[in-house]
mmCIF file of C-alpha atoms in Angstrom:
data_model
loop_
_atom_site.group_PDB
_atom_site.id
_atom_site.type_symbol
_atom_site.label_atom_id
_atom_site.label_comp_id
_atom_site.label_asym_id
_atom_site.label_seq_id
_atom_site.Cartn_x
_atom_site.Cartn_y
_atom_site.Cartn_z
ATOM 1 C CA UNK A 1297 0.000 0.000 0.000
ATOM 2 C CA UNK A 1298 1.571 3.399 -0.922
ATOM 3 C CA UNK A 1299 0.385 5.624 2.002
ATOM 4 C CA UNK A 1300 0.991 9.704 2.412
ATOM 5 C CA UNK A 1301 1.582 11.007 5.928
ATOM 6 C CA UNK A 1302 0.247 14.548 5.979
ATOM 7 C CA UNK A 1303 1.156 17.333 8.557
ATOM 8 C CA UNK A 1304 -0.554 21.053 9.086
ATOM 9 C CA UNK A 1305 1.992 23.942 10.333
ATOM 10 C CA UNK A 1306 -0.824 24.989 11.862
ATOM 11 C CA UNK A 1307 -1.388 22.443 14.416
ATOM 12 C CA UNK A 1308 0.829 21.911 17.497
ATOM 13 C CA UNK A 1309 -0.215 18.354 17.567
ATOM 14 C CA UNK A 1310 0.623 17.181 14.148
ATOM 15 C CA UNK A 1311 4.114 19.186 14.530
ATOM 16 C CA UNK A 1312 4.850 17.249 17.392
ATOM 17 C CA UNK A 1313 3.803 13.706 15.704
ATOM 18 C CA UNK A 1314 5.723 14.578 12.314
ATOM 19 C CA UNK A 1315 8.980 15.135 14.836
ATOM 20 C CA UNK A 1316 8.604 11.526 16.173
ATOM 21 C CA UNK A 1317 7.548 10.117 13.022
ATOM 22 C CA UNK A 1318 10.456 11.748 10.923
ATOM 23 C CA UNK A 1319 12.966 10.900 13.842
ATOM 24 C CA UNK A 1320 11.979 7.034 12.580
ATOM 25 C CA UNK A 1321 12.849 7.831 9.144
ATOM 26 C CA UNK A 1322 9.793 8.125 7.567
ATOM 27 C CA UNK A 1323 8.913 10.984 5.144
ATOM 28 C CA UNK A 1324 5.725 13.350 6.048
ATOM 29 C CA UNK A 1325 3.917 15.925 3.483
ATOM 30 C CA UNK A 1326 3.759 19.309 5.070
ATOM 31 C CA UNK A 1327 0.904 21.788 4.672
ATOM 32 C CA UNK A 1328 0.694 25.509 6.023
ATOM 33 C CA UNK A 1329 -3.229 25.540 6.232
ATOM 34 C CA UNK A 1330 -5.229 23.110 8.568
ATOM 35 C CA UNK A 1331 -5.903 19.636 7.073
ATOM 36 C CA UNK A 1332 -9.787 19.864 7.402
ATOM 37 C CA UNK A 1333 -9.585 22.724 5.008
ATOM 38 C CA UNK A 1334 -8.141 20.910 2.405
ATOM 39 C CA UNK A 1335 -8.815 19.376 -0.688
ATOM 40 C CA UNK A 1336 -7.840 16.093 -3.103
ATOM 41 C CA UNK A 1337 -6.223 18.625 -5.681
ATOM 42 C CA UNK A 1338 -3.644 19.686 -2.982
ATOM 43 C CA UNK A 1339 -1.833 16.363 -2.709
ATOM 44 C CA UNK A 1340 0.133 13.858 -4.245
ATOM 45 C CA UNK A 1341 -1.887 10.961 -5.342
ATOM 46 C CA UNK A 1342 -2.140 7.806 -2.648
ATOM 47 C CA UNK A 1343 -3.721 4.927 -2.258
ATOM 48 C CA UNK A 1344 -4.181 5.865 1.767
ATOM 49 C CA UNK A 1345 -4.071 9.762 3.083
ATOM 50 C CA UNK A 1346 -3.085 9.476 6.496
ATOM 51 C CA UNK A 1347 -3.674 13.228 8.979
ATOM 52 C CA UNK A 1348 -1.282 13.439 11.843
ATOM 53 C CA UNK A 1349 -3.771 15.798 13.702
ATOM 54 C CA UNK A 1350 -4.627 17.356 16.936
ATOM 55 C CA UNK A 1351 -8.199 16.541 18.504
ATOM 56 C CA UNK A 1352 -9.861 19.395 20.533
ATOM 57 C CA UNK A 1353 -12.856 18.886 23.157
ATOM 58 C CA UNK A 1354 -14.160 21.365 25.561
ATOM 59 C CA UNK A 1355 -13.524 18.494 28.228
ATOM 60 C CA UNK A 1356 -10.035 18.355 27.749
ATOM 61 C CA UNK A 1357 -9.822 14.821 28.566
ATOM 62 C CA UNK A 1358 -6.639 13.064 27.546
ATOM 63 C CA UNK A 1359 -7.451 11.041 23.937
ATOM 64 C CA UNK A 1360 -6.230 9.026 21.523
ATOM 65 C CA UNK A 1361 -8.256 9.101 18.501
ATOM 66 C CA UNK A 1362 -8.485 7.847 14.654
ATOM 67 C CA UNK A 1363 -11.162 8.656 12.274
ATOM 68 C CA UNK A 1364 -12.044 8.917 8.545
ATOM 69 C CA UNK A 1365 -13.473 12.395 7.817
ATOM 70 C CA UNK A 1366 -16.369 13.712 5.952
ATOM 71 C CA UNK A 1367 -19.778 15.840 6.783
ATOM 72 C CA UNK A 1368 -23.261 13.826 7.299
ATOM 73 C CA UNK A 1369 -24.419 17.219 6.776
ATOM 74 C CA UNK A 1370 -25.303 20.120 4.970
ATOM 75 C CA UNK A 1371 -22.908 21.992 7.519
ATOM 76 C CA UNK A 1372 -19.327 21.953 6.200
ATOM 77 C CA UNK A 1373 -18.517 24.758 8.285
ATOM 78 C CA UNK A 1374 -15.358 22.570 9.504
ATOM 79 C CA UNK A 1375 -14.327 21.736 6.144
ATOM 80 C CA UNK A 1376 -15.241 19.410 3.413
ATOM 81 C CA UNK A 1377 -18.313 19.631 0.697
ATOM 82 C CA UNK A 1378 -21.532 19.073 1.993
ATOM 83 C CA UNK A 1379 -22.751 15.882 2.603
ATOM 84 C CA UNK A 1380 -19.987 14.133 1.325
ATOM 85 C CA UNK A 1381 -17.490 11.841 3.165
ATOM 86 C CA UNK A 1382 -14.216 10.431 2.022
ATOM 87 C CA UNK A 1383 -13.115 6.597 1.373
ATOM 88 C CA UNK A 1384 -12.162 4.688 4.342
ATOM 89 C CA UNK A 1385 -10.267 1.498 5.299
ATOM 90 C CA UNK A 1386 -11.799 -0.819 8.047
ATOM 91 C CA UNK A 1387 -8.529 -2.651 8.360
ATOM 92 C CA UNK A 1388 -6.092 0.878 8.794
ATOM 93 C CA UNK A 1389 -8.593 2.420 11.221
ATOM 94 C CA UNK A 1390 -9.184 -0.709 13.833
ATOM 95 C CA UNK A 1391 -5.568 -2.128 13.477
ATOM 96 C CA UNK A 1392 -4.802 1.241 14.821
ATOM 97 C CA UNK A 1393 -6.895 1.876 17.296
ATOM 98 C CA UNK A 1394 -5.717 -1.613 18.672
ATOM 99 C CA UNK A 1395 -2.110 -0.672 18.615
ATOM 100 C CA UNK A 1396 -2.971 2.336 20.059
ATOM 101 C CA UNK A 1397 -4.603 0.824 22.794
ATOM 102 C CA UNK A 1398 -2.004 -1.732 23.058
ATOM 103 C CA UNK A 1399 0.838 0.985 23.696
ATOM 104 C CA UNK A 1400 -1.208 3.172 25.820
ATOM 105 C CA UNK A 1401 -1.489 0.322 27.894
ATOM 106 C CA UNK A 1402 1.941 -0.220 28.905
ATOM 107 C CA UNK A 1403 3.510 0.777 31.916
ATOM 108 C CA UNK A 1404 5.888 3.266 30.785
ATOM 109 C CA UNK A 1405 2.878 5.603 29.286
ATOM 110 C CA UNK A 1406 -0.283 3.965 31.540
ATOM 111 C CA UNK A 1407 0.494 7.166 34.029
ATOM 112 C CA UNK A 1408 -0.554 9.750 31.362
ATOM 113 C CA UNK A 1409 -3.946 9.126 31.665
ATOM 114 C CA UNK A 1410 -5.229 8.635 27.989
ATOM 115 C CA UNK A 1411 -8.379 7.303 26.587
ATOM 116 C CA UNK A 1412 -8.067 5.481 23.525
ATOM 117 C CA UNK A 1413 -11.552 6.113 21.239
ATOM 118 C CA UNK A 1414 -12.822 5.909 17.695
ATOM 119 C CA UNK A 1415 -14.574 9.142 16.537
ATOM 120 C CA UNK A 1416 -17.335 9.324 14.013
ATOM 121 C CA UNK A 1417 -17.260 11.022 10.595
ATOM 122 C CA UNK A 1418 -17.514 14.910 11.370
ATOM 123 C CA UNK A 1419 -15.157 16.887 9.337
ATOM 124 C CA UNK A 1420 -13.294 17.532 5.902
ATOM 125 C CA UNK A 1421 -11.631 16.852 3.631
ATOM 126 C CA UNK A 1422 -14.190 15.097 1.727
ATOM 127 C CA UNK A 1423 -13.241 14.456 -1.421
ATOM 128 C CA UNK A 1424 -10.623 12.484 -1.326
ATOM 129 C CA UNK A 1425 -10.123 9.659 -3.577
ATOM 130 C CA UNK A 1426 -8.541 6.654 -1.885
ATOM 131 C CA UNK A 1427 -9.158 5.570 1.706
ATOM 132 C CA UNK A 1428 -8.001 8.547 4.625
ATOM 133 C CA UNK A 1429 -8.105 8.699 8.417
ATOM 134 C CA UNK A 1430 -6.984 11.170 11.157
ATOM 135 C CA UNK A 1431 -4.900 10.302 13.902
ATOM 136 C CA UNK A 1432 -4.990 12.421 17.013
ATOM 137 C CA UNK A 1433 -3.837 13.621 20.362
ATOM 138 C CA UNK A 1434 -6.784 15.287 22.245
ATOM 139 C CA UNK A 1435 -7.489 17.334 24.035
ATOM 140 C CA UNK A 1436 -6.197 20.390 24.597
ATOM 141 C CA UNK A 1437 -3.071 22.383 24.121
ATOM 142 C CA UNK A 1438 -0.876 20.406 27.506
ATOM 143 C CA UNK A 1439 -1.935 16.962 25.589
ATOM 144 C CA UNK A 1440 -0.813 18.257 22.014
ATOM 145 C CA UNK A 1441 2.733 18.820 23.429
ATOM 146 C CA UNK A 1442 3.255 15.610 24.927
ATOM 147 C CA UNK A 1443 6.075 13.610 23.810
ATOM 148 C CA UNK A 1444 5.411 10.416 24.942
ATOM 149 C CA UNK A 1445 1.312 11.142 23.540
ATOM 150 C CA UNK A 1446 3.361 10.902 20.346
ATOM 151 C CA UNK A 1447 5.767 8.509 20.757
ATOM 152 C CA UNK A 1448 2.288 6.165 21.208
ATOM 153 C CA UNK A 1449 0.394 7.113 17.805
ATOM 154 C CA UNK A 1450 4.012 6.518 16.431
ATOM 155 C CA UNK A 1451 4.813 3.053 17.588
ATOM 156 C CA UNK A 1452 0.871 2.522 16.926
ATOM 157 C CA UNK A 1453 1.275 4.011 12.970
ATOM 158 C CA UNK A 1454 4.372 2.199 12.036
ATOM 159 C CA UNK A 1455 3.001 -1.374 13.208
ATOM 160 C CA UNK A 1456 -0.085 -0.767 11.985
ATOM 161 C CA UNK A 1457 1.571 -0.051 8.360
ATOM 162 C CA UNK A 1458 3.837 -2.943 8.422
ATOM 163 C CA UNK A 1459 0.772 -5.262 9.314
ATOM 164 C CA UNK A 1460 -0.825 -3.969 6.448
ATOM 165 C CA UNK A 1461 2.044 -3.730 4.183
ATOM 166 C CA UNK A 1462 3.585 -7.279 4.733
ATOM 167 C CA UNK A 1463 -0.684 -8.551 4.785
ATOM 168 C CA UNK A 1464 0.367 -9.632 8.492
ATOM 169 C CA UNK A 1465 -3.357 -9.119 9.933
ATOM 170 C CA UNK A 1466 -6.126 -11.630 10.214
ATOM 171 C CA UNK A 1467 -9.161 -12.058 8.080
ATOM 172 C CA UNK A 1468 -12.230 -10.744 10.040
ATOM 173 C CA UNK A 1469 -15.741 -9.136 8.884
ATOM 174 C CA UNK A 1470 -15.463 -5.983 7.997
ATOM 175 C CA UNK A 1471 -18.451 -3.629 9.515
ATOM 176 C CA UNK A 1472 -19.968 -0.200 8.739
ATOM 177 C CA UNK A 1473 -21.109 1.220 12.570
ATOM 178 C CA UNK A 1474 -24.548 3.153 12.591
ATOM 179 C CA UNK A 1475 -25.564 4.938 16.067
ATOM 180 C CA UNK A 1476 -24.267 5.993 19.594
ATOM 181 C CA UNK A 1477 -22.226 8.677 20.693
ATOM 182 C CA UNK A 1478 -19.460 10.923 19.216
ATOM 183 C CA UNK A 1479 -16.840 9.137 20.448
ATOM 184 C CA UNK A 1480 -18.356 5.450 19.510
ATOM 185 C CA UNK A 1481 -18.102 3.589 22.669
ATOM 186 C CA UNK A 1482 -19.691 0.283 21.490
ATOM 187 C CA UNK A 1483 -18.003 0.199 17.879
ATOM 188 C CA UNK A 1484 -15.080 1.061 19.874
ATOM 189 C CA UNK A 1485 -15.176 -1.672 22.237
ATOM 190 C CA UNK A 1486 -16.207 -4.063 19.304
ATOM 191 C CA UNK A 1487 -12.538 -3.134 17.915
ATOM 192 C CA UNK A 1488 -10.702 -3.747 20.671
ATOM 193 C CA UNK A 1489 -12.318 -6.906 21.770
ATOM 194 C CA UNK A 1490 -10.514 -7.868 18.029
ATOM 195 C CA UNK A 1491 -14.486 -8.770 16.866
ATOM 196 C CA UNK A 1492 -14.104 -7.092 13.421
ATOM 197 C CA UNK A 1493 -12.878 -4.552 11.682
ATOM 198 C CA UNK A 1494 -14.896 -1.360 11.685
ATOM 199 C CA UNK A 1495 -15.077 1.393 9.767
ATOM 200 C CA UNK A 1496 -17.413 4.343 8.972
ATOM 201 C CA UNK A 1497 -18.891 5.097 12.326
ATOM 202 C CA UNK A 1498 -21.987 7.374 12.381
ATOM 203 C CA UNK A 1499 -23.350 9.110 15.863
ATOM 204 C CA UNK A 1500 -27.065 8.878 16.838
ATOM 205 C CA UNK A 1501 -27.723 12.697 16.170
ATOM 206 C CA UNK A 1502 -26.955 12.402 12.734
ATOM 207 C CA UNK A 1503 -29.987 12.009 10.777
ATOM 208 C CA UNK A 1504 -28.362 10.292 7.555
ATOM 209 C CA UNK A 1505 -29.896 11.387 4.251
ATOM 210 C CA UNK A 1506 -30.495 8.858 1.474
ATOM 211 C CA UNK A 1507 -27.220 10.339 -0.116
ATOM 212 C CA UNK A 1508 -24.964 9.704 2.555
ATOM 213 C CA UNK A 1509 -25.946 6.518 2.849
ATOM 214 C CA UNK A 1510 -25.417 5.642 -0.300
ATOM 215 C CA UNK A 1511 -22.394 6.646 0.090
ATOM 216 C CA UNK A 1512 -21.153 4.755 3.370
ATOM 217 C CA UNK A 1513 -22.423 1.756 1.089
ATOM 218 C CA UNK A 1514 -19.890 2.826 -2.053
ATOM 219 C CA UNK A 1515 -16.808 4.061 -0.548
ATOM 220 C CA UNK A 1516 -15.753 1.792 2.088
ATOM 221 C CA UNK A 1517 -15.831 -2.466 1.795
ATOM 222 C CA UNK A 1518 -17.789 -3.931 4.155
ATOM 223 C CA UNK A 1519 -19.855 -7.100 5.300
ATOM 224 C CA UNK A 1520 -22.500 -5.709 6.887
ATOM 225 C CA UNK A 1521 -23.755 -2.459 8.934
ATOM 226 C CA UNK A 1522 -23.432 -2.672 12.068
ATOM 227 C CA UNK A 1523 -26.892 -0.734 14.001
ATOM 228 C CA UNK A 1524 -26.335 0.205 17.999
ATOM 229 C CA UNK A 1525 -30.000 -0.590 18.556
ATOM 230 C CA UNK A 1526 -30.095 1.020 21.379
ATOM 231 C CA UNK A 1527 -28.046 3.878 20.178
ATOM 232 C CA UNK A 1528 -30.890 5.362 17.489
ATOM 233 C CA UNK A 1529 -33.752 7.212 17.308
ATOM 234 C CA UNK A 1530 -37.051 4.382 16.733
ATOM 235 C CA UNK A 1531 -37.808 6.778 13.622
ATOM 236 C CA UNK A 1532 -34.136 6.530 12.119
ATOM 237 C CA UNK A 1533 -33.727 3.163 12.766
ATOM 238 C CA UNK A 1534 -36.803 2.211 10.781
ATOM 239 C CA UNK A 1535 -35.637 4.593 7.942
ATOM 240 C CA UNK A 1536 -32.001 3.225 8.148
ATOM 241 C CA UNK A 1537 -33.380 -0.365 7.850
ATOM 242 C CA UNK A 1538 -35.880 -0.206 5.558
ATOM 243 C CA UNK A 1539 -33.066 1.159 2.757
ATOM 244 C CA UNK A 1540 -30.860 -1.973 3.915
ATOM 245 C CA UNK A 1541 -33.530 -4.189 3.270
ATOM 246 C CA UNK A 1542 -34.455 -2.369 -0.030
ATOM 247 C CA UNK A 1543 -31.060 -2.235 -1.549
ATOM 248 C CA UNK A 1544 -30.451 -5.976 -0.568
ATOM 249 C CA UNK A 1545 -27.580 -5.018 1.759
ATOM 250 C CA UNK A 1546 -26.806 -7.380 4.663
ATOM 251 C CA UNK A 1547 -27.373 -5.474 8.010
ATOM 252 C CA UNK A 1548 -27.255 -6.993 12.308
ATOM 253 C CA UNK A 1549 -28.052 -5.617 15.900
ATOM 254 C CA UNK A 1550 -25.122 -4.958 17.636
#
């Protein structure tokens, strides 16, 4: 898989990642503007666009995040088109958040305190044309500085490549995740309890349009969605499953 690393001068966060990353040899594409303002046209062409990105939250809480990005919505006021989300990659974004979770885990970085979390689709860029996610240090500015908050998304993003790149990963289903909260706590867990590998993740509040479904359905490969029952709105969830069932497309409770 040829893969791009991407870094924004703008963000204290994805400065601090590109140091480690760069310190282990590997080459990253710097940008002056912030990566959820940008667009396909401004890159080199991949097969994966990979964000080394800061994650901001008005808690503050210590997180370790990945994501694919795109807008559910009309609102693209945090970059992106419209109601338009880019390709993902089940396999990148849970292998990740497992290595993540494996590093944060071990003694020498258990003391800082960091949640490890999937995020759901909620920003640009959106047009991009092979499979991209965003990996992140939340939550605020102390977090973003962190060496050692770096040193983990590292370690996590160079095994996670080389499992890919050498096919050194096991075959699992491969899920699209519809409902809960921001952060995804049950697709999350689903990930780390090694069940399958997940991908587009889509928060409760969202009320999906026909389009964007559509396009979770055409831009990522999957087995079947994956519905938080009790994550959903009763009117949603009959919405949501009555396209499933009308476009023949394989769909379970999780």
């Amino acid at each position: 898989m040829d893969y791009l690393l991407i870094s924004s001068e703008t963000d204290p966060a994805s400065q601090n990642l590109k140091k480690h990353v760069e310190n282990y040899g590997y080459s990253v594409f710097n940008i002056e503007k912030k990566s959820t303002q940008t667009n396909y046209s401004e890159f080199p062409k991949s097969e994966m666009y990979i964000f080394l990105s800061k994650h901001a939250s008005e808690s503050k809480k210590p997180t370790l995040t990945v994501h694919t990005p795109g807008n559910l919505t009309d609102d693209n006021s945090h970059g992106g088109n419209p109601e338009e989300i880019s390709p993902c990659n089940p396999v990148f974004n849970t292998l990740m958040i497992q290595n993540m979770n494996k590093y944060n885990e071990m003694e020498e970085y258990k003391e800082l305190g960091f949640d490890v979390s999937f995020e759901v689709l909620h920003h640009g860029p959106t047009d991009l044309k092979a499979p991209s996610a965003f990996v992140e240090i939340g939550s605020s500015e102390e977090q973003w500085q962190i060496d050692d908050a770096a040193e983990i998304i590292t370690n996590s993003l160079i095994d996670t490549l080389n499992s890919i790149q050498n096919s050194e990963y096991d075959e699992k289903e491969k899920i699209i995740g519809i409902g809960g909260g921001h952060y995804s706590p049950k697709f999350t867990k689903l990930a780390l309890r090694e069940e399958y590998y997940v991908g587009y993740l889509t928060p409760k509040h969202a009320k999906l349009s026909e389009n964007i479904l559509n396009q979770l359905i055409s831009k990522q490969e999957f087995d079947f969605v994956g519905i938080d029952w009790k994550g959903l709105y009763g009117e949603d969830k009959r919405k949501y499953v009555e396209f499933f069932d009308e476009n023949d497309i394989s769909w379970q409770r999780v």
